[in-house]
Short mmCIF file of C-alpha atoms in Angstrom, two decimals:
data_model
loop_
_atom_site.label_atom_id
_atom_site.label_comp_id
_atom_site.label_asym_id
_atom_site.label_seq_id
_atom_site.Cartn_x
_atom_site.Cartn_y
_atom_site.Cartn_z
CA UNK A 64 -59.49 137.02 -82.06
CA UNK A 65 -58.68 136.27 -85.70
CA UNK A 66 -55.32 138.01 -85.40
CA UNK A 67 -54.42 135.96 -82.34
CA UNK A 68 -55.45 132.73 -84.07
CA UNK A 69 -53.46 133.56 -87.20
CA UNK A 70 -50.44 134.51 -85.08
CA UNK A 71 -50.71 131.22 -83.20
CA UNK A 72 -50.86 129.18 -86.42
CA UNK A 73 -47.98 131.24 -87.84
CA UNK A 74 -45.82 130.37 -84.84
CA UNK A 75 -46.78 126.68 -85.09
CA UNK A 76 -46.04 126.53 -88.83
CA UNK A 77 -42.75 128.41 -88.35
CA UNK A 78 -41.65 126.04 -85.59
CA UNK A 79 -42.59 123.00 -87.67
CA UNK A 80 -40.67 124.29 -90.68
CA UNK A 81 -37.64 125.10 -88.56
CA UNK A 82 -37.74 121.59 -87.10
CA UNK A 83 -37.99 119.97 -90.54
CA UNK A 84 -35.17 122.07 -92.01
CA UNK A 85 -32.93 121.45 -89.01
CA UNK A 86 -33.59 117.73 -89.15
CA UNK A 87 -32.87 117.64 -92.89
CA UNK A 88 -29.59 119.52 -92.45
CA UNK A 89 -28.56 117.25 -89.55
CA UNK A 90 -29.24 114.17 -91.70
CA UNK A 91 -27.14 115.61 -94.52
CA UNK A 92 -24.32 116.42 -92.12
CA UNK A 93 -24.44 112.91 -90.62
CA UNK A 94 -24.34 111.31 -94.08
CA UNK A 95 -21.38 113.50 -95.10
CA UNK A 96 -19.54 112.51 -91.91
CA UNK A 97 -20.16 108.80 -92.60
CA UNK A 98 -18.96 109.22 -96.20
CA UNK A 99 -15.84 111.12 -95.16
CA UNK A 100 -15.02 108.56 -92.46
CA UNK A 101 -15.34 105.71 -94.97
CA UNK A 102 -13.08 107.52 -97.47
CA UNK A 103 -10.53 108.35 -94.76
CA UNK A 104 -10.50 104.81 -93.38
CA UNK A 105 -9.93 103.37 -96.86
CA UNK A 106 -7.06 105.75 -97.59
CA UNK A 107 -5.52 104.95 -94.20
CA UNK A 108 -5.69 101.24 -95.08
CA UNK A 109 -4.03 101.88 -98.46
CA UNK A 110 -1.24 103.68 -96.66
CA UNK A 111 -0.83 100.83 -94.18
CA UNK A 112 -0.85 98.26 -97.02
CA UNK A 113 1.98 100.18 -98.68
CA UNK A 114 4.02 99.92 -95.49
CA UNK A 115 3.22 96.33 -94.51
CA UNK A 116 5.26 94.77 -97.33
CA UNK A 117 5.37 91.00 -97.45
CA UNK A 118 3.75 90.56 -94.05
CA UNK A 119 0.22 90.38 -95.50
CA UNK A 120 -0.34 86.86 -94.15
CA UNK A 121 0.53 87.90 -90.61
CA UNK A 122 -2.26 88.54 -88.10
CA UNK A 123 -1.73 92.28 -88.63
CA UNK A 124 -2.00 91.82 -92.39
CA UNK A 125 -5.24 89.88 -92.08
CA UNK A 126 -6.62 92.51 -89.70
CA UNK A 127 -5.71 95.21 -92.20
CA UNK A 128 -7.47 93.28 -94.97
CA UNK A 129 -10.59 93.15 -92.79
CA UNK A 130 -10.41 96.90 -92.15
CA UNK A 131 -9.96 97.54 -95.87
CA UNK A 132 -12.99 95.41 -96.75
CA UNK A 133 -15.04 97.24 -94.12
CA UNK A 134 -14.06 100.65 -95.51
CA UNK A 135 -14.87 99.49 -99.06
CA UNK A 136 -18.33 98.33 -97.96
CA UNK A 137 -19.00 101.66 -96.27
CA UNK A 138 -17.89 103.50 -99.41
CA UNK A 139 -20.40 101.43 -101.36
CA UNK A 140 -23.11 102.49 -98.89
CA UNK A 141 -22.25 106.14 -98.36
CA UNK A 142 -20.03 107.15 -101.27
CA UNK A 143 -21.23 109.24 -104.16
CA UNK A 144 -21.91 107.55 -107.48
CA UNK A 145 -18.91 109.29 -109.06
CA UNK A 146 -16.62 108.09 -106.23
CA UNK A 147 -17.89 104.52 -106.58
CA UNK A 148 -17.44 104.70 -110.35
CA UNK A 149 -13.82 105.90 -109.93
CA UNK A 150 -13.24 103.25 -107.24
CA UNK A 151 -14.54 100.53 -109.56
CA UNK A 152 -12.18 101.70 -112.29
CA UNK A 153 -9.24 101.56 -109.88
CA UNK A 154 -10.29 98.03 -108.84
CA UNK A 155 -10.66 96.92 -112.49
CA UNK A 156 -7.07 98.03 -113.07
CA UNK A 157 -5.88 95.81 -110.23
CA UNK A 158 -6.12 98.17 -107.24
CA UNK A 159 -2.36 98.67 -107.16
CA UNK A 160 -0.12 101.53 -108.20
CA UNK A 161 2.38 99.76 -110.41
CA UNK A 162 1.53 101.46 -113.71
CA UNK A 163 0.91 105.09 -114.66
CA UNK A 164 -2.69 104.17 -115.54
CA UNK A 165 -3.26 102.71 -112.06
CA UNK A 166 -1.69 105.78 -110.41
CA UNK A 167 -3.92 108.08 -112.43
CA UNK A 168 -7.03 106.06 -111.55
CA UNK A 169 -6.11 106.15 -107.85
CA UNK A 170 -5.43 109.89 -107.95
CA UNK A 171 -8.72 110.53 -109.76
CA UNK A 172 -10.56 108.46 -107.14
CA UNK A 173 -8.95 110.41 -104.28
CA UNK A 174 -9.76 113.70 -106.02
CA UNK A 175 -13.43 112.75 -106.24
CA UNK A 176 -13.45 111.60 -102.61
CA UNK A 177 -11.85 114.89 -101.65
CA UNK A 178 -14.51 116.85 -103.52
CA UNK A 179 -17.28 114.83 -101.86
CA UNK A 180 -15.86 115.51 -98.41
CA UNK A 181 -14.68 119.09 -98.76
CA UNK A 182 -16.73 122.10 -97.89
CA UNK A 183 -15.48 124.83 -100.16
CA UNK A 184 -12.06 123.19 -100.43
CA UNK A 185 -11.62 124.17 -104.05
CA UNK A 186 -10.20 122.16 -106.89
CA UNK A 187 -6.71 120.73 -106.83
CA UNK A 188 -4.74 119.82 -109.94
CA UNK A 189 -4.51 116.04 -110.39
CA UNK A 190 -0.75 116.24 -110.95
CA UNK A 191 -0.33 118.06 -107.63
CA UNK A 192 -2.50 115.54 -105.84
CA UNK A 193 -0.57 112.67 -107.43
CA UNK A 194 2.72 114.20 -106.29
CA UNK A 195 1.47 114.45 -102.71
CA UNK A 196 -0.02 110.95 -102.73
CA UNK A 197 2.67 109.04 -104.62
CA UNK A 198 5.76 111.21 -104.44
CA UNK A 199 7.81 113.13 -106.94
CA UNK A 200 9.63 110.11 -108.37
CA UNK A 201 6.38 108.28 -109.13
CA UNK A 202 4.81 111.36 -110.68
CA UNK A 203 7.84 111.93 -112.92
CA UNK A 204 7.74 108.34 -114.24
#
C-alpha cells in the first residue's frame, strides 16, 4: 500500500514538474520570438527608410514612420537591456549613418540584437557586420 501511494505521488509530482518546466520554456521561447520580431521589424524599417529618400512626407513615408515607432516601442518592451542601451546610444547620435561614429553605434546595436536573437549563432566581427550592413565603401571610409 505504501509503495503504491509513493508511486502515485511520484507520478503526480513528476507530471507537475514537467508541466512547470514546459510552461517556463514555452514562455521563454515566446518572449524570444517577440524580441526577434521587434528587432527584425525595426531593421526592415531602417532599410525602407534608406530607400524612401525624400518621400518621407508621402503617405508611404508616414506609414513607415508609424511602423518604425511601433518597432521601437516593442524593442523597449521586449529587448534586452544591452540592446536598449546600444539603441539609446544610436539615437543620441542622431539615429542616422552619416558619420563613422553613427555607423559604429548602429553596427554595435545590430550585433547585440543578433546575439539576443541567435541560438548558437556565434560571434561575428563588427567590421564584417558593418560591411554587410553598410557596404564596402562605407566601411572603408
